[in-house]
mmCIF file of N, CA and C in Angstrom:
data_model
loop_
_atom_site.group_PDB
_atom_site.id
_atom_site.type_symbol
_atom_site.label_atom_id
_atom_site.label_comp_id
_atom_site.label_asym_id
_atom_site.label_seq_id
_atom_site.Cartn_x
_atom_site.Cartn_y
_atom_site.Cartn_z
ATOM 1 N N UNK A 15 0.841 -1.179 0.000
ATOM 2 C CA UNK A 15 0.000 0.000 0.000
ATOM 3 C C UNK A 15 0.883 1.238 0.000
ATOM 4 N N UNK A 16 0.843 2.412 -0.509
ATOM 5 C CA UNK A 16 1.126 3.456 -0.788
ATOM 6 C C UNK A 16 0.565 4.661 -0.330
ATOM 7 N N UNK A 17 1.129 5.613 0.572
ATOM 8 C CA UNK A 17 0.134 7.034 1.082
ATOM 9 C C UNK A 17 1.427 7.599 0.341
ATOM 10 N N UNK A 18 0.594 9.080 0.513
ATOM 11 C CA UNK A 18 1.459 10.078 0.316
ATOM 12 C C UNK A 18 0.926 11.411 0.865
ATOM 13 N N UNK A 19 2.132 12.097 1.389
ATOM 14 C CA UNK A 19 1.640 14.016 2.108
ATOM 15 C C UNK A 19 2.712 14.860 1.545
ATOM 16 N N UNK A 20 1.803 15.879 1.616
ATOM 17 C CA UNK A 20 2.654 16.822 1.071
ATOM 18 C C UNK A 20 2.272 17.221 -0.346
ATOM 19 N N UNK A 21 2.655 17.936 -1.477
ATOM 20 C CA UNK A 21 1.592 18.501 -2.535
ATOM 21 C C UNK A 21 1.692 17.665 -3.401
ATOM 22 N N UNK A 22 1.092 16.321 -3.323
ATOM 23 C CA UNK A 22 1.192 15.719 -5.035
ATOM 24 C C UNK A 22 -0.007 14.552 -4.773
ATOM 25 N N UNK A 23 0.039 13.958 -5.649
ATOM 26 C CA UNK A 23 -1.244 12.809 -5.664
ATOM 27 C C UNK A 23 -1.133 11.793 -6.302
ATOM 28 N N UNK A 24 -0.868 10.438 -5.864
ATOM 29 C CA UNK A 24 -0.444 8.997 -6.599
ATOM 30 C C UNK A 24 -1.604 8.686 -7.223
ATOM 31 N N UNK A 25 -1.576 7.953 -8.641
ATOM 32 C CA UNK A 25 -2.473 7.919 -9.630
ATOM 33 C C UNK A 25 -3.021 6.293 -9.010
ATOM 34 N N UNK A 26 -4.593 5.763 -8.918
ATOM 35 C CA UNK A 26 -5.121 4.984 -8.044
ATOM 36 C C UNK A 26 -4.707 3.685 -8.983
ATOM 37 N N UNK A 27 -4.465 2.722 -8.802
ATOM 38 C CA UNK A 27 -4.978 1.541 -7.272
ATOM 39 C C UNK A 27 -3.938 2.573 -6.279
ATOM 40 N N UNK A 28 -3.731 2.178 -4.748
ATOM 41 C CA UNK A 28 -2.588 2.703 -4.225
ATOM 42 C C UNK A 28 -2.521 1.459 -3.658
ATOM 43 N N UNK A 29 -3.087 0.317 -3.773
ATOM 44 C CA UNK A 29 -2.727 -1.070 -3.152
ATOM 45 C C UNK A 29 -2.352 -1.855 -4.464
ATOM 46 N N UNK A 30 -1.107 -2.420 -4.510
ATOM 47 C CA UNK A 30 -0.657 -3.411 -5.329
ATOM 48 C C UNK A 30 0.218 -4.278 -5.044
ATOM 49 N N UNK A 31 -0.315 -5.767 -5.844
ATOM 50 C CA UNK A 31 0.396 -6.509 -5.315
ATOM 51 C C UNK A 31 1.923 -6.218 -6.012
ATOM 52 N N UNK A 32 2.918 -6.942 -5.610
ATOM 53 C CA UNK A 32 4.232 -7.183 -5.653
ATOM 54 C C UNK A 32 4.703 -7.853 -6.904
ATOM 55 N N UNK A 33 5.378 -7.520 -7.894
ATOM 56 C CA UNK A 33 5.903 -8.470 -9.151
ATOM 57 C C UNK A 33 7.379 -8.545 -8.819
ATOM 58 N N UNK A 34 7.825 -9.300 -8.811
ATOM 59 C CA UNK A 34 9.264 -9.969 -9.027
ATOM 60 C C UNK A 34 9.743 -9.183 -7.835
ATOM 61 N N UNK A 35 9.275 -9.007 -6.728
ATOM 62 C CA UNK A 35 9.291 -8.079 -5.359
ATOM 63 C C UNK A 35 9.683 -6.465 -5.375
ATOM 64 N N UNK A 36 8.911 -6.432 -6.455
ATOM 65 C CA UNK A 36 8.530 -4.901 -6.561
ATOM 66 C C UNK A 36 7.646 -4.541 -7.143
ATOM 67 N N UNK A 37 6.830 -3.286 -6.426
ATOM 68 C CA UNK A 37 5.538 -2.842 -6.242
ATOM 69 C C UNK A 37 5.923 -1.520 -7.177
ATOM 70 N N UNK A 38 5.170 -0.642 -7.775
ATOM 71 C CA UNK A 38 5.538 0.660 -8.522
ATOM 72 C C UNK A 38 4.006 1.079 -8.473
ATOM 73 N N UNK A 39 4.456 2.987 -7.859
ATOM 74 C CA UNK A 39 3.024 3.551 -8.076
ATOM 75 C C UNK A 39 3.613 5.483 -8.574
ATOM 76 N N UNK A 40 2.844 6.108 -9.171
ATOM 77 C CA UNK A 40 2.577 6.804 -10.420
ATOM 78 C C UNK A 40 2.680 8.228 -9.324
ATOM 79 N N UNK A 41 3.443 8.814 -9.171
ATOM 80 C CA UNK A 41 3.506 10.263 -8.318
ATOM 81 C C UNK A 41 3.169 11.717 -9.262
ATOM 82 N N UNK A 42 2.388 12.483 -9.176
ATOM 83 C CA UNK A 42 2.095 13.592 -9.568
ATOM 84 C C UNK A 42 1.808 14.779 -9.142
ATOM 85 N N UNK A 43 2.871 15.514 -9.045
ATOM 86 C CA UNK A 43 2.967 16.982 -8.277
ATOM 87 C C UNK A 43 1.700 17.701 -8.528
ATOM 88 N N UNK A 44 1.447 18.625 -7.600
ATOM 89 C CA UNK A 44 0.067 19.312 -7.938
ATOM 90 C C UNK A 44 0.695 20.563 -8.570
ATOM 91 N N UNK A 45 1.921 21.227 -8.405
ATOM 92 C CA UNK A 45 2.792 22.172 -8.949
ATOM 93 C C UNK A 45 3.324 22.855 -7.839
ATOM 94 N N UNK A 46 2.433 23.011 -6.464
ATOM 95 C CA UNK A 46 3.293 22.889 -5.314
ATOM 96 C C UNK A 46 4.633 22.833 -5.127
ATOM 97 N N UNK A 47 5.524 24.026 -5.027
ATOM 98 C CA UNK A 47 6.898 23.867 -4.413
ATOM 99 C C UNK A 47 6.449 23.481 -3.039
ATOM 100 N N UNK A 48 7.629 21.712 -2.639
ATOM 101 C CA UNK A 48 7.472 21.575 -1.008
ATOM 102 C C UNK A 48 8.202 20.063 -1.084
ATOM 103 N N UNK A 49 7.383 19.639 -0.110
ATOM 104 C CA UNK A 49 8.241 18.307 -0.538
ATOM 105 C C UNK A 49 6.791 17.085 -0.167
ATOM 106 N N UNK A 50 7.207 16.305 -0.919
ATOM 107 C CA UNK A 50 6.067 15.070 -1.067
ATOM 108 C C UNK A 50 7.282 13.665 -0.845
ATOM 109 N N UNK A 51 5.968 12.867 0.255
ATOM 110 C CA UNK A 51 6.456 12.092 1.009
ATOM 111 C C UNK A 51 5.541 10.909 0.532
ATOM 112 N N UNK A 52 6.299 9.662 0.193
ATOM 113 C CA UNK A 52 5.481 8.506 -0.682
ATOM 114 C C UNK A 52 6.113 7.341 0.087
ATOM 115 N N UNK A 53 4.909 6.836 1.327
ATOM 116 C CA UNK A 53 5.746 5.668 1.607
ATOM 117 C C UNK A 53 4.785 4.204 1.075
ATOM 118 N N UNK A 54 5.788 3.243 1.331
ATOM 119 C CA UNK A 54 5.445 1.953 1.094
ATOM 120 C C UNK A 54 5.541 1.345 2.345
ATOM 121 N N UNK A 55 3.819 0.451 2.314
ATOM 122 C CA UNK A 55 3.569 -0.790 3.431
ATOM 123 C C UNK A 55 3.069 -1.715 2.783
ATOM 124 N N UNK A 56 3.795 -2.985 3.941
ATOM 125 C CA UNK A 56 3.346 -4.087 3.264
ATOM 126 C C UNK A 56 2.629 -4.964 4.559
ATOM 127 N N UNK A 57 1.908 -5.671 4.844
ATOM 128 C CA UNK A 57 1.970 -6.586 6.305
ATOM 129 C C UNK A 57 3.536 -7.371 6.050
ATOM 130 N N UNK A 58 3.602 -7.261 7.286
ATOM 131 C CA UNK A 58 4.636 -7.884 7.577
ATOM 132 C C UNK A 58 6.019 -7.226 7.412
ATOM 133 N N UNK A 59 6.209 -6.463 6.819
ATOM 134 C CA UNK A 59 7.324 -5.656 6.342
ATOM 135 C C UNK A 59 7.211 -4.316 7.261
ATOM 136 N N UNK A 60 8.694 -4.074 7.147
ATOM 137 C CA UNK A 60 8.827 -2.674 8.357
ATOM 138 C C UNK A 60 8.322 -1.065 6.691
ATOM 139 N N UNK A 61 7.121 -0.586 7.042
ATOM 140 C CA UNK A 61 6.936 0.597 5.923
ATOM 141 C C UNK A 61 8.562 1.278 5.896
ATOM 142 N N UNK A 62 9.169 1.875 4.549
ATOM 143 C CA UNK A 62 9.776 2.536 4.071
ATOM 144 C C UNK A 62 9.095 3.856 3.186
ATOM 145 N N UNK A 63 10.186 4.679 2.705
ATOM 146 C CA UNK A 63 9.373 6.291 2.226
ATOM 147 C C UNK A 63 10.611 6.495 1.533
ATOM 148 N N UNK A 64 10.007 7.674 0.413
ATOM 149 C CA UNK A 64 11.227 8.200 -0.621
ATOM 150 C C UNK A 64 10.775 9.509 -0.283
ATOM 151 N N UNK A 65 11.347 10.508 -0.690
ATOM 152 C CA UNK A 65 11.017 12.056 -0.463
ATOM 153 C C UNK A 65 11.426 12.554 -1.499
ATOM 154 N N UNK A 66 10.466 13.399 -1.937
ATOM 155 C CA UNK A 66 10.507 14.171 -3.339
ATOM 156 C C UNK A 66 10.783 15.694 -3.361
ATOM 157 N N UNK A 67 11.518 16.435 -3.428
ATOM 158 C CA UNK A 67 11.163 17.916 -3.214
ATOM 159 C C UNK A 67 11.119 18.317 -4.332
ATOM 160 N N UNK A 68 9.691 19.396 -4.892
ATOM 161 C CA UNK A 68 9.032 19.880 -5.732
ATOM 162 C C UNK A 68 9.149 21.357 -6.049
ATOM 163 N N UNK A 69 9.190 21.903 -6.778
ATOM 164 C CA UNK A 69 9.748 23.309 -7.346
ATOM 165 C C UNK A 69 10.864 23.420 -8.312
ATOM 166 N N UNK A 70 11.301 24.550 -8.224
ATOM 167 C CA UNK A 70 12.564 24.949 -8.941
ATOM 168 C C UNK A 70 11.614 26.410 -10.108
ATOM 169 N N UNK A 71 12.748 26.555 -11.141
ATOM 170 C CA UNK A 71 12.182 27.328 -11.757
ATOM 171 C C UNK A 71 12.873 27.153 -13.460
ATOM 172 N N UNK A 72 12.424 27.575 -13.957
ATOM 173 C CA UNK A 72 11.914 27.491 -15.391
ATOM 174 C C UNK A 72 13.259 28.806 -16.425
ATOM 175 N N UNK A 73 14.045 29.109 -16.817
ATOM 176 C CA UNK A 73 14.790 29.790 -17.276
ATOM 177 C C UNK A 73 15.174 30.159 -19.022
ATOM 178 N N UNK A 74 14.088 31.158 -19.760
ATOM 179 C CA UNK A 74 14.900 31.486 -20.637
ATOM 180 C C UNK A 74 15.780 32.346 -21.730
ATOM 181 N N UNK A 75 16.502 31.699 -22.609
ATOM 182 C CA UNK A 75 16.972 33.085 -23.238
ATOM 183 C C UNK A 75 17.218 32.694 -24.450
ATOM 184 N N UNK A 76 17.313 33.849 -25.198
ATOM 185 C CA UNK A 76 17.383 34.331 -26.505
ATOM 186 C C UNK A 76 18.841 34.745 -27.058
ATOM 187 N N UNK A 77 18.927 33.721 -28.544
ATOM 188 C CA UNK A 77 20.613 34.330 -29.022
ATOM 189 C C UNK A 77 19.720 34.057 -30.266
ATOM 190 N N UNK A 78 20.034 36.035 -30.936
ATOM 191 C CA UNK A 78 19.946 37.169 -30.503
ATOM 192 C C UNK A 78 19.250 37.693 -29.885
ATOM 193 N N UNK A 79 19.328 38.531 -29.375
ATOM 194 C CA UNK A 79 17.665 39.179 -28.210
ATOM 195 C C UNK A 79 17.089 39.920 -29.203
ATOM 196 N N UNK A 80 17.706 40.356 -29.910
ATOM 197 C CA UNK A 80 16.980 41.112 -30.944
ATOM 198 C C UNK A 80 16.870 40.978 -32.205
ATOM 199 N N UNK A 81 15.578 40.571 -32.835
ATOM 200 C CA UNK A 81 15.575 40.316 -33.894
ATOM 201 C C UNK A 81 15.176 40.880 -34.674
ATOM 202 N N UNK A 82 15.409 41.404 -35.900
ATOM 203 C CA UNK A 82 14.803 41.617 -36.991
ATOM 204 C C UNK A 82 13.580 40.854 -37.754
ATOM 205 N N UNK A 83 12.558 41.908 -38.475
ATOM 206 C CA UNK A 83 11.774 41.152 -38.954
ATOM 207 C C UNK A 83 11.950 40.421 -40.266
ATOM 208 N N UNK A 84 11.427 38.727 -39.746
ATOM 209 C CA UNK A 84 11.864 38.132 -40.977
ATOM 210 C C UNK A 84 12.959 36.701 -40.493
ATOM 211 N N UNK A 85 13.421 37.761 -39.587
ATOM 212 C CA UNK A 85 14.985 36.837 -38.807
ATOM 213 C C UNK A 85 14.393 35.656 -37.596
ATOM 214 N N UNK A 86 15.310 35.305 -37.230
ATOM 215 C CA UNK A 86 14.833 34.218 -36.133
ATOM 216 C C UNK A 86 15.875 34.525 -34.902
ATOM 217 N N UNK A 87 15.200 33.418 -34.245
ATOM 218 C CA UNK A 87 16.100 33.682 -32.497
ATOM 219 C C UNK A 87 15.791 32.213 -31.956
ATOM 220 N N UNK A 88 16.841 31.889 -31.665
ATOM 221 C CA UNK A 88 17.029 30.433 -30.513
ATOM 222 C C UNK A 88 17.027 30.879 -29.654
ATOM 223 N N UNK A 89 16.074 30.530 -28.658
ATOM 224 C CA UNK A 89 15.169 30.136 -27.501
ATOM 225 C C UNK A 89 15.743 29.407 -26.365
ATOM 226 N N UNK A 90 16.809 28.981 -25.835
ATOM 227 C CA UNK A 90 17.136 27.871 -24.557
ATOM 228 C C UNK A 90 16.517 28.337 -23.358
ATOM 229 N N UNK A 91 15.617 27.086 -23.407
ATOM 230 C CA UNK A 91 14.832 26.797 -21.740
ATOM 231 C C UNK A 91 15.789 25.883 -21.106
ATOM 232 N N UNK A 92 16.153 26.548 -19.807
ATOM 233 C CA UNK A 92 16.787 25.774 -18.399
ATOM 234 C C UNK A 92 15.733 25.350 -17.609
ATOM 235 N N UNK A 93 15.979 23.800 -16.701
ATOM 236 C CA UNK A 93 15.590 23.753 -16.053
ATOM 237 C C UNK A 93 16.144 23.238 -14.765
ATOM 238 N N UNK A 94 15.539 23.789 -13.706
ATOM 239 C CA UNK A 94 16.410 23.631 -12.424
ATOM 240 C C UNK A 94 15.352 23.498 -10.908
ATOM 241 N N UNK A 95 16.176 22.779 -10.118
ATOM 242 C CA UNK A 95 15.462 21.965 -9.011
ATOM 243 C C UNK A 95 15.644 23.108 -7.979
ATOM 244 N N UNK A 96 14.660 23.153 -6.926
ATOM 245 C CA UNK A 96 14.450 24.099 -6.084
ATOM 246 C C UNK A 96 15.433 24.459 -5.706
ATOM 247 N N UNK A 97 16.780 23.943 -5.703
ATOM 248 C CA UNK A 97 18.157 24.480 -5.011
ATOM 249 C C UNK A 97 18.975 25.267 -6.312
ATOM 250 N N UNK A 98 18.765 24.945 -7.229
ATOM 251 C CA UNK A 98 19.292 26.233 -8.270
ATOM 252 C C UNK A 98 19.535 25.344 -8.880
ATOM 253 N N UNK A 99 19.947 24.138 -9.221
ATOM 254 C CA UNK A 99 20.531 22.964 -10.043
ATOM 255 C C UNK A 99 19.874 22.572 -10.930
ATOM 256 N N UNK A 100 20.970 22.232 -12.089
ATOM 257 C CA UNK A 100 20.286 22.143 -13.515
ATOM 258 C C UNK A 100 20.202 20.483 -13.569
ATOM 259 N N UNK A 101 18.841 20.386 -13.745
ATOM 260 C CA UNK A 101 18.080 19.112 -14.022
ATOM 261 C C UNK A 101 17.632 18.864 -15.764
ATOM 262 N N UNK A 102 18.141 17.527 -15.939
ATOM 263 C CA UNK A 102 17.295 17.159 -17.609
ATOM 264 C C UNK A 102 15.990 17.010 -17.399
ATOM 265 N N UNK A 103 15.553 18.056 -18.035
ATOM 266 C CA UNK A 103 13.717 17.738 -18.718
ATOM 267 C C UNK A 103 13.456 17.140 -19.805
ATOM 268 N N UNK A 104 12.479 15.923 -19.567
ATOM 269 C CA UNK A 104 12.482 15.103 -21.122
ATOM 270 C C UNK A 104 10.577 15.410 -20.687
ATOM 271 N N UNK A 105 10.249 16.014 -22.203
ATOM 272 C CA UNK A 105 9.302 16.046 -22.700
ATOM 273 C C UNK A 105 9.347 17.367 -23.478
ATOM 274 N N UNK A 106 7.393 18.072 -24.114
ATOM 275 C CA UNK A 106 7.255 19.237 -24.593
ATOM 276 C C UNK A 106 7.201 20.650 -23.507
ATOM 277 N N UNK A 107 7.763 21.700 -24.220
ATOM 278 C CA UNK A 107 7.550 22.823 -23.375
ATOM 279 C C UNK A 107 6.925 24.018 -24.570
ATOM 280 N N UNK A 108 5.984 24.598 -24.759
ATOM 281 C CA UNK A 108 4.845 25.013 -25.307
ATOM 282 C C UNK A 108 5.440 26.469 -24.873
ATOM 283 N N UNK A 109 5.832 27.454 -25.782
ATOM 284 C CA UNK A 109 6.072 28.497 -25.677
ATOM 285 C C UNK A 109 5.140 29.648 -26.058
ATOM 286 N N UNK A 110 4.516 30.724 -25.972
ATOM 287 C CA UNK A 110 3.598 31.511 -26.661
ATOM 288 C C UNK A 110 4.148 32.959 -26.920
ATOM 289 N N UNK A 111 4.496 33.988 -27.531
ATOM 290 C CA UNK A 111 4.853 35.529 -27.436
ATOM 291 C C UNK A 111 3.448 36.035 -27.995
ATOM 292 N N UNK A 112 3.131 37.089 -26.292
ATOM 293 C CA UNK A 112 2.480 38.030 -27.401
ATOM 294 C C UNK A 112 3.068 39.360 -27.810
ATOM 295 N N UNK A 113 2.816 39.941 -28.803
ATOM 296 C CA UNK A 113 3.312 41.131 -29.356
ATOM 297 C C UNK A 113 2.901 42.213 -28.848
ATOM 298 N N UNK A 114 3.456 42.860 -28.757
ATOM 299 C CA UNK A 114 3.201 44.235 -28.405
ATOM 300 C C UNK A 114 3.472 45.196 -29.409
ATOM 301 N N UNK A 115 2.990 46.474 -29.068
ATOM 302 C CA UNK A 115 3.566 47.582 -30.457
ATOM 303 C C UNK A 115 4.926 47.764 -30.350
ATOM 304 N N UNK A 116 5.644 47.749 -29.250
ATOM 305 C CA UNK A 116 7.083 47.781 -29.638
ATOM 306 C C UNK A 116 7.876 46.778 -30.084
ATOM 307 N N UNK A 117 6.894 45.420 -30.569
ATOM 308 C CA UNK A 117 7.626 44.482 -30.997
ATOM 309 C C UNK A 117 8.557 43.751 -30.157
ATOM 310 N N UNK A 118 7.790 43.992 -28.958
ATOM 311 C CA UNK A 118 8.961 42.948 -27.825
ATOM 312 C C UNK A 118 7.666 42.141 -27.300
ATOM 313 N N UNK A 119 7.553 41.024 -26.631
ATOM 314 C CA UNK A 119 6.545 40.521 -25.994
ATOM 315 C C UNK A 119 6.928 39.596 -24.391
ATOM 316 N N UNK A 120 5.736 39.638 -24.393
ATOM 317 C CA UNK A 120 6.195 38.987 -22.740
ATOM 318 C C UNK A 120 5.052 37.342 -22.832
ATOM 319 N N UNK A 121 5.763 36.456 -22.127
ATOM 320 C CA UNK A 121 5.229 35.249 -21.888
ATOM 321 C C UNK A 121 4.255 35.349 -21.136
ATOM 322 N N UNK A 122 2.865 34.586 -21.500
ATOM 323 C CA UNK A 122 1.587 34.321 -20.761
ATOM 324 C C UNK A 122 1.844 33.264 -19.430
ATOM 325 N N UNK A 123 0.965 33.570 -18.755
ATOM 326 C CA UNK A 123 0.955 32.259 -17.376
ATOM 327 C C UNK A 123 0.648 30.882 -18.174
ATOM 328 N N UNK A 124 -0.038 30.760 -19.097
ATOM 329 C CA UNK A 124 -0.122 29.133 -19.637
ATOM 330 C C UNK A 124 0.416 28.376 -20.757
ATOM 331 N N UNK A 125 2.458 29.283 -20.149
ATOM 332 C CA UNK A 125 3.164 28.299 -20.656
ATOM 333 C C UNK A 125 3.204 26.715 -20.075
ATOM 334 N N UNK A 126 3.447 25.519 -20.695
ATOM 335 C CA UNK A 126 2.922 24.205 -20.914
ATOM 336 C C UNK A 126 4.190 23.614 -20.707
ATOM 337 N N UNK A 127 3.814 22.636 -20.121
ATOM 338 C CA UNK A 127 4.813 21.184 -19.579
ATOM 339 C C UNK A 127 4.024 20.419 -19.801
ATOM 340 N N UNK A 128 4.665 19.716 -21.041
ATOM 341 C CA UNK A 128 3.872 17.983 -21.438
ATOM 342 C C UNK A 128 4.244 16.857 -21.026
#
């Protein structure tokens, strides 16, 4: 069996049996910076726990910052774990600009993590 506290939510059954003496269950941050606590019980077995800490922040930039129209600009998104450390992200990250009249734009709140 599987609980968990702290900001995230294990995807259900949270009781499973055991294959080749290991059990696996599905952790999902709510977006909560904090830390999430996922332990495992079994009868008979002394419960154990892993600890997750959740946050960090999102980083990016532009070579050139300034572009001409017509021209292009590479984009590098960093990503990094609540202590400043650069972590690999594997999946999509969904970028949006809106324009403004001075032709500079600023990022919306529902940039995307797939």
């Amino acid at each position: 069996t599987f609980t968990v506290t702290g900001p995230g939510t294990l995807f259900a059954p949270t009781t499973k049996p055991a294959v080749g003496g290991k059990a696996t269950i599905t952790l999902a941050s709510d977006g909560t910076p904090g830390t999430i606590t996922v332990t495992a019980s079994s009868s008979g077995l002394v419960p154990d726990f892993v600890t997750v800490i959740t946050g960090g922040k999102v980083s990016l930039s532009a070579s050139p910052t300034t572009v001409p129209v017509g021209e292009k600009s590479e984009i590098t998104v960093t990503t990094k774990d609540v202590n400043g450390v650069p972590i690999k992200y594997v999946g999509t990250i969904n970028l949006y600009i809106n324009e403004s009249s001075t032709g500079s734009g600023t990022l919306p709140s529902y940039v995307t993590f797939d």
